XYZ file of C-alpha atoms in Angstrom:
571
model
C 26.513 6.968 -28.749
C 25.072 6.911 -25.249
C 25.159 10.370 -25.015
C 23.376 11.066 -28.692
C 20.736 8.568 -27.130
C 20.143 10.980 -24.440
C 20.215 14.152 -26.160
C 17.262 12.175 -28.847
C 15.223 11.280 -25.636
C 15.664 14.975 -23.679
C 14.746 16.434 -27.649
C 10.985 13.657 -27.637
C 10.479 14.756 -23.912
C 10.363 19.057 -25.027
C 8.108 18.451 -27.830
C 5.312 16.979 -25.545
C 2.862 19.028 -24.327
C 2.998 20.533 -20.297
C -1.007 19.183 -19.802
C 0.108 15.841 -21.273
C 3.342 15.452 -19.504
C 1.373 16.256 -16.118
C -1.422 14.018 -17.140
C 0.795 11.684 -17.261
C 2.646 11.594 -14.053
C -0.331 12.048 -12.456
C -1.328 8.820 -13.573
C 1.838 7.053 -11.733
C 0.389 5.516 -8.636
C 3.491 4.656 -6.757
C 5.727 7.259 -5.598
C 8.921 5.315 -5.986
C 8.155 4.859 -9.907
C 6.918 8.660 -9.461
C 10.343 9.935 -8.294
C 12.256 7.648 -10.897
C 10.016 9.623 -13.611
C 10.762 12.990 -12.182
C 14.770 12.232 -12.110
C 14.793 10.828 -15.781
C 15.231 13.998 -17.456
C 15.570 18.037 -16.441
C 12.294 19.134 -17.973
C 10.103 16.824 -15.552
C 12.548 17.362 -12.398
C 11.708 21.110 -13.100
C 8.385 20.872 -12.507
C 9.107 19.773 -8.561
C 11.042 22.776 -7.841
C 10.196 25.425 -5.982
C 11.444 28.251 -8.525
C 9.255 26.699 -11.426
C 7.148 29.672 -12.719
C 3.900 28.012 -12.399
C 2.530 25.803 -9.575
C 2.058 22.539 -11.481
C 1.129 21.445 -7.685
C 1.971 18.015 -8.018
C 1.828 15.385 -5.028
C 3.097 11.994 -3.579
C 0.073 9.319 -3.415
C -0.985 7.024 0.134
C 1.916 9.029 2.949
C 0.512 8.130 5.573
C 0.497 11.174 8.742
C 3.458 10.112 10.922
C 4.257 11.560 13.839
C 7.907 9.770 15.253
C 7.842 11.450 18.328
C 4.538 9.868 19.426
C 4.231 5.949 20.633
C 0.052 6.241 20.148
C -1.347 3.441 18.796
C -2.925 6.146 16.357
C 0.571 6.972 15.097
C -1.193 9.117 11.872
C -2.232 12.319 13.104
C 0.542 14.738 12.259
C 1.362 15.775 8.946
C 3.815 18.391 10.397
C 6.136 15.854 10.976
C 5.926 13.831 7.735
C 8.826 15.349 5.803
C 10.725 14.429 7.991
C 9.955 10.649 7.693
C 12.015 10.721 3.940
C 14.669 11.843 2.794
C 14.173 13.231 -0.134
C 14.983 17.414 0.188
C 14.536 17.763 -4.069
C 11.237 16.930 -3.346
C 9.950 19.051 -0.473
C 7.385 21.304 -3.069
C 5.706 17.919 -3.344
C 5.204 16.907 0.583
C 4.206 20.455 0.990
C 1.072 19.679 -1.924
C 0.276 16.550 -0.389
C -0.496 18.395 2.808
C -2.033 21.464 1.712
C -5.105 20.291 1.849
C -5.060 19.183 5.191
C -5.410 21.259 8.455
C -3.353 20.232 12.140
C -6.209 21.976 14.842
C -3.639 20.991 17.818
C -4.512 23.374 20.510
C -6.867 26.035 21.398
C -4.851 28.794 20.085
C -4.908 26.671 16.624
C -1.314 26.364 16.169
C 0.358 24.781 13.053
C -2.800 25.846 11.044
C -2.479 26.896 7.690
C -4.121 30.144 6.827
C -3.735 30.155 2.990
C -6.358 30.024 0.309
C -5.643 26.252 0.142
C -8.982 24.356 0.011
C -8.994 21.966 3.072
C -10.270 18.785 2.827
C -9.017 16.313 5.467
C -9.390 18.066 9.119
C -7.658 16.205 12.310
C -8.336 17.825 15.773
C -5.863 16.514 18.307
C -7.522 18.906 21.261
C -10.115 17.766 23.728
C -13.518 18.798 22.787
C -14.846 20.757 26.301
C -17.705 23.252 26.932
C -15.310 26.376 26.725
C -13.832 25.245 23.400
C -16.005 26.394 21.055
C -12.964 28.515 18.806
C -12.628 24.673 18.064
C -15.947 23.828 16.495
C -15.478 27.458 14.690
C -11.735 26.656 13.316
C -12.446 23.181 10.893
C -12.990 24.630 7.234
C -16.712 24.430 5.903
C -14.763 22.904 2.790
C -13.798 20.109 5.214
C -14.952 16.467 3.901
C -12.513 14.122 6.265
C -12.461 15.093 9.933
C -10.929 12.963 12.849
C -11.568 13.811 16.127
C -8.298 12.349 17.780
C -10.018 12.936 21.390
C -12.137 10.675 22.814
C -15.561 13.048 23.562
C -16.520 12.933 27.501
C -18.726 16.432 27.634
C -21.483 16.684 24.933
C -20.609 18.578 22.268
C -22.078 22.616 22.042
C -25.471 22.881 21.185
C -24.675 25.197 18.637
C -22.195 22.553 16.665
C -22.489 21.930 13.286
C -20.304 19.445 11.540
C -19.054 21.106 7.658
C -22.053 20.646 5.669
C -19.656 18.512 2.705
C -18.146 15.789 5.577
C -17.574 12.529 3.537
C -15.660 10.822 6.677
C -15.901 11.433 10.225
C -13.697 9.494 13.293
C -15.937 10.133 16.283
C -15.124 8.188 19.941
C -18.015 8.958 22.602
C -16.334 7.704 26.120
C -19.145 8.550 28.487
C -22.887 8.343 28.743
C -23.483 11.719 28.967
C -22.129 12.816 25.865
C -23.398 9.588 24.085
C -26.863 10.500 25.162
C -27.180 13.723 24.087
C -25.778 13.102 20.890
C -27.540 15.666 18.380
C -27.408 13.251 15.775
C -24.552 12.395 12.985
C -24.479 14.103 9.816
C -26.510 12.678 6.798
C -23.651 13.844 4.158
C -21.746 11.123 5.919
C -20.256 7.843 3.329
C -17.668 6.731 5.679
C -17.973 6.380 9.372
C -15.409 5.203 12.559
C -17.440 5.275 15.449
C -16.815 3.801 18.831
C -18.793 4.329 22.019
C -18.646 2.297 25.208
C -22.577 2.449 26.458
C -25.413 0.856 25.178
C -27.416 3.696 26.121
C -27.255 4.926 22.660
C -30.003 7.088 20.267
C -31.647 4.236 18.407
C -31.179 4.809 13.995
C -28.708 7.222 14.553
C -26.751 6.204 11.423
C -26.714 8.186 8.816
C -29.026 6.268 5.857
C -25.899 7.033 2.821
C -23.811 5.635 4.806
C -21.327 3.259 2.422
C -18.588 1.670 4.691
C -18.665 1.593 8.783
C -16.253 0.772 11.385
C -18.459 0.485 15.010
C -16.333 -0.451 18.477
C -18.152 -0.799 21.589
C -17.271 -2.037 24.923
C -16.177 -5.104 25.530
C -18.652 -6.195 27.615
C -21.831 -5.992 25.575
C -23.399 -6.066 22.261
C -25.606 -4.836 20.583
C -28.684 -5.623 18.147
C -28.261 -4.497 14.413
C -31.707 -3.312 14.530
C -31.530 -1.598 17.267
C -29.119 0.581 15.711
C -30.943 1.041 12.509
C -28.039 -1.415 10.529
C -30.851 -2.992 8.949
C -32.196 -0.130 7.046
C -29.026 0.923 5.585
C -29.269 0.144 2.123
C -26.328 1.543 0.349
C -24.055 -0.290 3.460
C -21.020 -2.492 1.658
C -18.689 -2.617 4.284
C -18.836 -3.104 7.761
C -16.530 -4.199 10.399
C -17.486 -4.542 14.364
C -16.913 -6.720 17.076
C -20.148 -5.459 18.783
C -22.722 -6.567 17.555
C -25.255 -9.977 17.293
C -28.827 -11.137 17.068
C -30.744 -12.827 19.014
C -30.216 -16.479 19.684
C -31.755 -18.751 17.530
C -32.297 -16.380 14.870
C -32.891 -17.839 11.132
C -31.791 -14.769 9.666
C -29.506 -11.924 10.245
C -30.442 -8.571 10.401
C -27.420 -6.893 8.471
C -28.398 -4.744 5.407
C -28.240 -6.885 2.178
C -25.792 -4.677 0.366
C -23.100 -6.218 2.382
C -19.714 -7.268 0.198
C -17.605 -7.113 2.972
C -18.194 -8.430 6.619
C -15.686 -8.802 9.661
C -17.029 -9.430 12.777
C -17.003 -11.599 15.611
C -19.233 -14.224 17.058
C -19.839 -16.046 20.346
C -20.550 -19.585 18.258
C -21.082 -20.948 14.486
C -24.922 -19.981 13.903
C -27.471 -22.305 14.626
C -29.223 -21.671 11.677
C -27.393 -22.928 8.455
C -29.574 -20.063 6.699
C -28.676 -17.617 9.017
C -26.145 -15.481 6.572
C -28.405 -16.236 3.473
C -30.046 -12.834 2.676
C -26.262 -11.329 1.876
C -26.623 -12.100 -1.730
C -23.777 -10.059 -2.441
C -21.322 -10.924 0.315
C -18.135 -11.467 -1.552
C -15.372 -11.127 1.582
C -16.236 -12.532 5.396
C -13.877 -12.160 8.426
C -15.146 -14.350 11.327
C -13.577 -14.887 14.823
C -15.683 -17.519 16.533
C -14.702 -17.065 20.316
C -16.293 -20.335 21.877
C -17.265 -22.579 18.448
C -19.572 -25.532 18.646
C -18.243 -27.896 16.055
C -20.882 -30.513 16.450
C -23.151 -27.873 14.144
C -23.684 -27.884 10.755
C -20.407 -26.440 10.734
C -19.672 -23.996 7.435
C -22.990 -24.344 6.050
C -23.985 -20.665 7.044
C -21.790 -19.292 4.368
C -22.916 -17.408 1.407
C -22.517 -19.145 -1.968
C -21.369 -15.637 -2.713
C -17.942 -15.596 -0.729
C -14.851 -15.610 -2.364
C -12.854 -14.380 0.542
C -12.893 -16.807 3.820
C -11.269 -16.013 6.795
C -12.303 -18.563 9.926
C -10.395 -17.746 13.610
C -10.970 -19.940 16.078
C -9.827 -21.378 19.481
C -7.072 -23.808 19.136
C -8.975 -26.121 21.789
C -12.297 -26.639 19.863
C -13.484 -29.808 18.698
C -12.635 -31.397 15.098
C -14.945 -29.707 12.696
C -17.934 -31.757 11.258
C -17.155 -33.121 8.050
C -20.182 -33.470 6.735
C -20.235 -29.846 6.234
C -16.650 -28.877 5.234
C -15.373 -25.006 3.513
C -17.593 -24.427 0.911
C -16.328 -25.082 -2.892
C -16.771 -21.384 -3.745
C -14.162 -19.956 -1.836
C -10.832 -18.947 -3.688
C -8.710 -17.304 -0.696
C -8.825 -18.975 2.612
C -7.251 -18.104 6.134
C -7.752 -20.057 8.815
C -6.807 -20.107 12.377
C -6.989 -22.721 15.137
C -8.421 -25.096 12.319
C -7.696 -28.700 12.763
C -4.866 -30.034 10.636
C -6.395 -33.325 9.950
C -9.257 -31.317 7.709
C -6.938 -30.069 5.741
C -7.426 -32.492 2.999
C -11.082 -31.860 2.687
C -10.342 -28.298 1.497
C -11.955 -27.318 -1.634
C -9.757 -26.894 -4.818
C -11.305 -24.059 -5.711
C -8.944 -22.660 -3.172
C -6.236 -19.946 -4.752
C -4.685 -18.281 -2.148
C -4.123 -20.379 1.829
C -3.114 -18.829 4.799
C -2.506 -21.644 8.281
C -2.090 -20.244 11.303
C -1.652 -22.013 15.250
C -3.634 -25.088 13.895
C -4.462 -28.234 16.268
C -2.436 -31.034 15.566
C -2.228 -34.416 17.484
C 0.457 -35.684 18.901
C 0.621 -38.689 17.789
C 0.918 -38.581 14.744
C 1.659 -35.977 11.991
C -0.286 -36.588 8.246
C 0.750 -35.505 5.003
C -1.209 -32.897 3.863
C -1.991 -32.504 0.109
C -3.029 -28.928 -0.803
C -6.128 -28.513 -3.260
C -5.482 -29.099 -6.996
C -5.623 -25.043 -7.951
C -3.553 -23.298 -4.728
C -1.486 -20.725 -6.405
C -0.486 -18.942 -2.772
C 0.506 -20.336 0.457
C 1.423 -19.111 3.837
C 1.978 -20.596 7.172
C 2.015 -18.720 9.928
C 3.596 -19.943 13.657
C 2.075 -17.453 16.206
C 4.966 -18.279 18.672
C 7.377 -17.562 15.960
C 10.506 -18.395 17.732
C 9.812 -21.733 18.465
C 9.454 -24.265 15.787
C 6.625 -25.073 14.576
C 5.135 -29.328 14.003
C 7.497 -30.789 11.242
C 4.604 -31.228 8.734
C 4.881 -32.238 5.222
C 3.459 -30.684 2.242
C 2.058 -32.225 -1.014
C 2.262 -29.081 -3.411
C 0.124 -28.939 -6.670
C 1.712 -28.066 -9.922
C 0.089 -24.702 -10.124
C 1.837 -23.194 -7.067
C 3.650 -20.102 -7.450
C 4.218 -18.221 -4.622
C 5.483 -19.516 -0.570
C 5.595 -17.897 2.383
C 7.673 -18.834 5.452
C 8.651 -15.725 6.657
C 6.719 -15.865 9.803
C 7.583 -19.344 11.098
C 11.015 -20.772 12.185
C 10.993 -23.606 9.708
C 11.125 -26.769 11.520
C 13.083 -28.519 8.702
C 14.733 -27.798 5.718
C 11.855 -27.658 2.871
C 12.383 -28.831 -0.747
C 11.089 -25.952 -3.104
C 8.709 -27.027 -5.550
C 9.677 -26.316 -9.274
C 6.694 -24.289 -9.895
C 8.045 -21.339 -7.515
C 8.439 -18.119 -8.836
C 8.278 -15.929 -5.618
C 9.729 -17.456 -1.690
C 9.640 -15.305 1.377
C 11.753 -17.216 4.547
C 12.884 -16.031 7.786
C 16.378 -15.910 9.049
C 17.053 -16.231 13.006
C 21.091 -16.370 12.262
C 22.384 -13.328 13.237
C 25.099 -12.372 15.558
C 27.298 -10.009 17.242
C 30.201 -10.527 15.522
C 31.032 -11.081 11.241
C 31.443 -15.016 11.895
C 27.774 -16.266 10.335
C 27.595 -15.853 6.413
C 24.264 -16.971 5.190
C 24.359 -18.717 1.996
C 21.770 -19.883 -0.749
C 22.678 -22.715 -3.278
C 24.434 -24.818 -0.850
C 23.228 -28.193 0.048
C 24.381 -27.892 3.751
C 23.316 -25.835 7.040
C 21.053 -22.601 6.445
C 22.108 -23.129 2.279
C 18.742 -23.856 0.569
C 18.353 -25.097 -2.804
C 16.050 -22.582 -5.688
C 14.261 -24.290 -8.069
C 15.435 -22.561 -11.638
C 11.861 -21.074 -11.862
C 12.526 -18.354 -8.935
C 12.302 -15.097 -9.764
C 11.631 -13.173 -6.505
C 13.222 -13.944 -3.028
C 12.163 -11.920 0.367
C 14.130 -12.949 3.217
C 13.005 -11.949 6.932
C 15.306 -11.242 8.818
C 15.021 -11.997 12.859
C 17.699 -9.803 14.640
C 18.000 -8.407 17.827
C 19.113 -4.668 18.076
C 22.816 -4.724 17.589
C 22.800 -7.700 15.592
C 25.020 -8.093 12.022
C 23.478 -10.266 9.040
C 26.039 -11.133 6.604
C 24.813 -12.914 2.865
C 26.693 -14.157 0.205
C 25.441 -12.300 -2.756
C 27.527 -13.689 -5.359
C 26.258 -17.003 -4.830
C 22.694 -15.788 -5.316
C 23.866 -13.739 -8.277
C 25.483 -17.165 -10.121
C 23.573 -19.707 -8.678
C 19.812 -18.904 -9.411
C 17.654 -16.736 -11.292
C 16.340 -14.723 -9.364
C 16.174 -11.087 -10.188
C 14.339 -9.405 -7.361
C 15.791 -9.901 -4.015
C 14.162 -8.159 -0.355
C 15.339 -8.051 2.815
C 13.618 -7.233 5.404
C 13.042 -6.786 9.281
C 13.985 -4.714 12.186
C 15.805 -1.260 10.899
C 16.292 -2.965 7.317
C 14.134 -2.522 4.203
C 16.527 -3.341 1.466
C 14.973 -3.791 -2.047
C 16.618 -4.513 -5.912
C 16.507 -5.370 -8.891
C 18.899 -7.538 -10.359
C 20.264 -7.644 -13.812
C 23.003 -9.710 -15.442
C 24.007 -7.717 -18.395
C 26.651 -10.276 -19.526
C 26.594 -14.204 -19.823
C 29.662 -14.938 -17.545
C 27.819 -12.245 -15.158
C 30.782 -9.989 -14.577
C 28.605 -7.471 -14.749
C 25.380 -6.950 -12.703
C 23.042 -4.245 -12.451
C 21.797 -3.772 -9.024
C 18.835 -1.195 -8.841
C 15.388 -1.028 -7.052
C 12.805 0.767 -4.816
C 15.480 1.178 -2.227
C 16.707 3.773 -3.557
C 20.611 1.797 -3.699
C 21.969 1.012 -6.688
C 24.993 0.495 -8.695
C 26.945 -2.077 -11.507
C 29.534 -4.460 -9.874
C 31.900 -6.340 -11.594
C 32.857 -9.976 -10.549
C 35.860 -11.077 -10.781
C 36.200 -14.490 -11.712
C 39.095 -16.539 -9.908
C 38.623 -19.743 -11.374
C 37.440 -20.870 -14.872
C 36.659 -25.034 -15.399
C 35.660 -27.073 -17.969
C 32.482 -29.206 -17.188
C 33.427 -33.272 -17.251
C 35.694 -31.942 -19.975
C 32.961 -30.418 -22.259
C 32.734 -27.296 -23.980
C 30.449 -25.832 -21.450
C 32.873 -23.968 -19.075
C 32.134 -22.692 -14.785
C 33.019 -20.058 -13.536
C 34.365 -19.335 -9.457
C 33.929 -15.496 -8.468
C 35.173 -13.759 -6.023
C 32.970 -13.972 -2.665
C 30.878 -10.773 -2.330
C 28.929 -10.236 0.809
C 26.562 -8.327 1.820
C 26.504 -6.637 5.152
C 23.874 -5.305 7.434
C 25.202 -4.141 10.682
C 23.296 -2.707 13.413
C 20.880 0.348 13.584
C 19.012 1.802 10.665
C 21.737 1.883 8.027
C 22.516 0.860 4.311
C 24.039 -2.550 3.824
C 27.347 -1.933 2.545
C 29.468 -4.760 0.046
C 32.182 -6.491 0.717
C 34.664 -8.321 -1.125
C 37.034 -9.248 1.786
C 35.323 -9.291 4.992
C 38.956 -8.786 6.724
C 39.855 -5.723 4.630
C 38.385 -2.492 4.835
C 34.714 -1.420 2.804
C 35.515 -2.119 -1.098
C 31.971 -1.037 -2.404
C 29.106 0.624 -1.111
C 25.503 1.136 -2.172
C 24.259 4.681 -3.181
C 21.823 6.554 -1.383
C 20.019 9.137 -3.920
């Protein structure tokens, strides 16, 4: 029968059309669902190979350039070494699509370019630009629309230089005066921009009026007026993020363009001027780190009715916040840092998503915090995450869904509220030797108790390099619902699906976006009768789950003193 089922579904997949078929897995935005399409049936894995008679040139989505070999903290510049991030050989035709529209400029002799008809979009030159270079400037494809210039710029560029007449985005990073005053101007084709110079000898309005989304670093030492640099005037701006820039004091109103929806930035104090944010009508998400925050202000007040999206950072030393002028009642998702723990109670419950983090507590006593009426996210963060964080207690609302943990060493054990359906945690337990089982469902030592309602459960896990983590899967397989399970942390990124295909669960399906997968079958030991009743419990056989050290799969056990009985698949 199963095979008849096949043969019916391989029989609907021919009669589809090629264009629709590809129209269709074009559509699939995640590459793990992508490759789970492309394995389901011959036709589709055909069109990945490299003998298929026509190019059907199809592509991963979001790979990111990785280069292993390199510890720079701009670890994205070399899409040479990509493939060799996953391991997935069937699918080499596809990493080679997803790059062929990008060009590698890595030297002056232009090595690891590709000289085929390919159209080349995304351009990243990894040489210094310098006066006898000019090949350089010459070598990045007119067709280019993305080009990052990995090298900071310390001579000004050729006179002679033209950017590609179609550049969308440009990465730019003028390091001396010299080149950052004779600048020959930016291109006006530009949407996107990344620009960071360390002078504030720069060309006045030398942004580029289309542009749609800047990032602008400067030194640390100085900032800058938005006018001066023209911010003001552009009108199609939506998202900008600096830490460079600031108006003069005591202004009423900044001088940001008014097409603003997104804003992260930092400032020396809270404004002055409760008004002074006002004319961003259409601000929707602000990021602000306050270094040195005068509390005694009017506090919050400076925030647009318009923001949904809050995030405050502060110094963990400031003063309590006034309360006359508390968060705002518009904001749904709220992170704050170094806020006071006794305002927590005033926060708004139009409040959706919170995020704590290293908040000022007194000493001498701890309160109980009730969280607003409508939270449906919440996440505490510990920034020193190996010590324990103040015991505080929680007041959860009804409409809670989803707790996060997993960067904090919980200073007690929490009760989970009934209305969980997703819990991330951390796990500091590990050791050297297979000694330490964790273990859900029990009522004793690291065992914590899931509400009925759970569905998804990421554990964190805190080891040291060779470090073993050992969990009792079986008990999270019979005691709880949950049918997604994640582990994660140093080396380990271990991700399934669970599903019981049987009441008594002797049979479970274990499959997910690892890549591991597999049926076991439990073997019960023990059947009981409950208080003599016709409902009847079940004891399995212990399986465990075992991550030992370095970058491998888990493997299962059902004997931790015998040898391996079961281990996962790696397609």
């Amino acid at each position: 029968m199963q095979s008849g089922g096949g043969e019916e579904e391989e029989d609907y997949i021919k009669k589809i059309p090629t264009i629709l078929l590809l129209k269709i897995i074009n559509y699939v935005d995640d590459n793990v669902d992508l490759v789970c399409l492309l394995l389901s049936c011959k036709r589709l894995f055909n069109f990945t190979t490299p003998s298929a008679a026509v190019n059907y040139h199809l592509s991963f989505k979001h790979i990111e350039y990785k280069n292993p070999k390199s510890n720079h903290y701009i670890n994205n510049i070399n899409a040479y070494y990509s493939k060799k991030c996953y391991h997935l050989k069937s699918f080499k035709k596809m990493f080679t699509n997803t790059f062929s529209d990008t060009m590698i400029i890595r030297d002056k002799k232009n090595h690891g370019r590709d000289d085929s008809n390919n159209i080349i979009a995304t351009a990243i030159v990894l040489e210094e630009y310098k006066d006898d270079s000019m090949e350089l400037s010459l070598g990045i494809p007119q067709s280019t629309t993305s080009l990052t210039l990995h090298q900071p710029i310390r001579k000004p560029l050729p006179a002679d230089f033209r950017f590609p007449p179609l550049l969308n985005h440009l990465t730019i990073h003028y390091e001396t005066q010299e080149a950052i005053e004779k600048c020959n101007g930016l291109p006006d084709s530009l949407r996107s921009l990344t620009l960071l110079i360390e002078s504030q000898n720069f060309p006045n309005k030398i942004l580029p009026a289309g542009l749609e989304r800047l990032d602008l670093y400067m030194g640390s030492n100085f900032y800058i007026e938005p006018r001066r640099l023209g911010l003001d005037t552009l009108t199609s701006l939506t998202w900008l993020r600096t830490y460079s820039i600031a108006d003069k004091e005591d202004t009423k109103y900044c001088t940001l363009p008014k097409s603003l929806t997104y804003l992260k930035t930092e400032m020396e104090d809270i404004p002055s001027s409760p008004t002074y944010f006002r004319p961003l009508v259409h601000l929707v998400h602000l990021y602000l780190e306050i270094l040195d925050p005068d509390l005694n202000n009017d506090t919050f007040g400076f925030i647009p009715s318009s923001v949904k999206t809050l995030e405050l950072h502060m110094n963990p030393q400031s003063a309590n916040p006034n309360e006359k002028q508390p968060i705002p009642d518009n904001v749904e998702s709220l992170t704050l840092t170094g806020y006071n723990v006794s305002q927590f109670d005033k926060l708004p419950n139009s409040i959706k998503k919170l995020v704590i983090k290293d908040f000022q507590v007194s000493n001498d006593s701890l309160p109980t915090i009730t969280l607003p009426n409508n939270l449906q996210e919440f996440k505490w963060i510990h920034q020193n995450q190996s010590i324990k964080p103040p015991p505080l207690q929680f007041i959860y609302p009804s409409t809670l869904k989803h707790i996060d943990y997993s960067l904090l060493e919980q200073p007690y054990k929490q009760p989970i509220p009934q209305s969980i359906t997703e819990f991330k945690y951390r796990v500091s337990t590990t050791t050297n030797h297979n000694t330490k089982i964790h273990i859900i469902g029990r009522d004793d030592g690291d065992g914590l108790i899931f509400p009925s309602t759970l569905i998804k459960l990421s554990i964190y896990i805190n080891r040291q390099v060779n470090d073993r983590w050992i969990f009792r899967f079986d008990h999270l397989i019979n005691q709880s619902n949950i049918d997604q399970l994640v582990i994660f942390g140093n080396d380990i990124n271990f991700q399934v699906d669970i599903r019981r295909l049987d009441p008594e669960n002797r049979n479970v399906l274990i499959l997910g976006k690892s890549l591991y997968g597999g049926i076991i079958h439990q073997q019960i030991e023990q059947q009981m009768k409950d208080n003599g009743g016709d409902d009847h419990q079940y004891q399995y056989q212990p399986i465990y789950l075992c991550f030992g050290s370095g970058n491998t799969p888990p493997k299962l056990k059902f004997n931790l003193s015998t040898k391996i009985v079961y281990k996962f698949v790696d397609n």
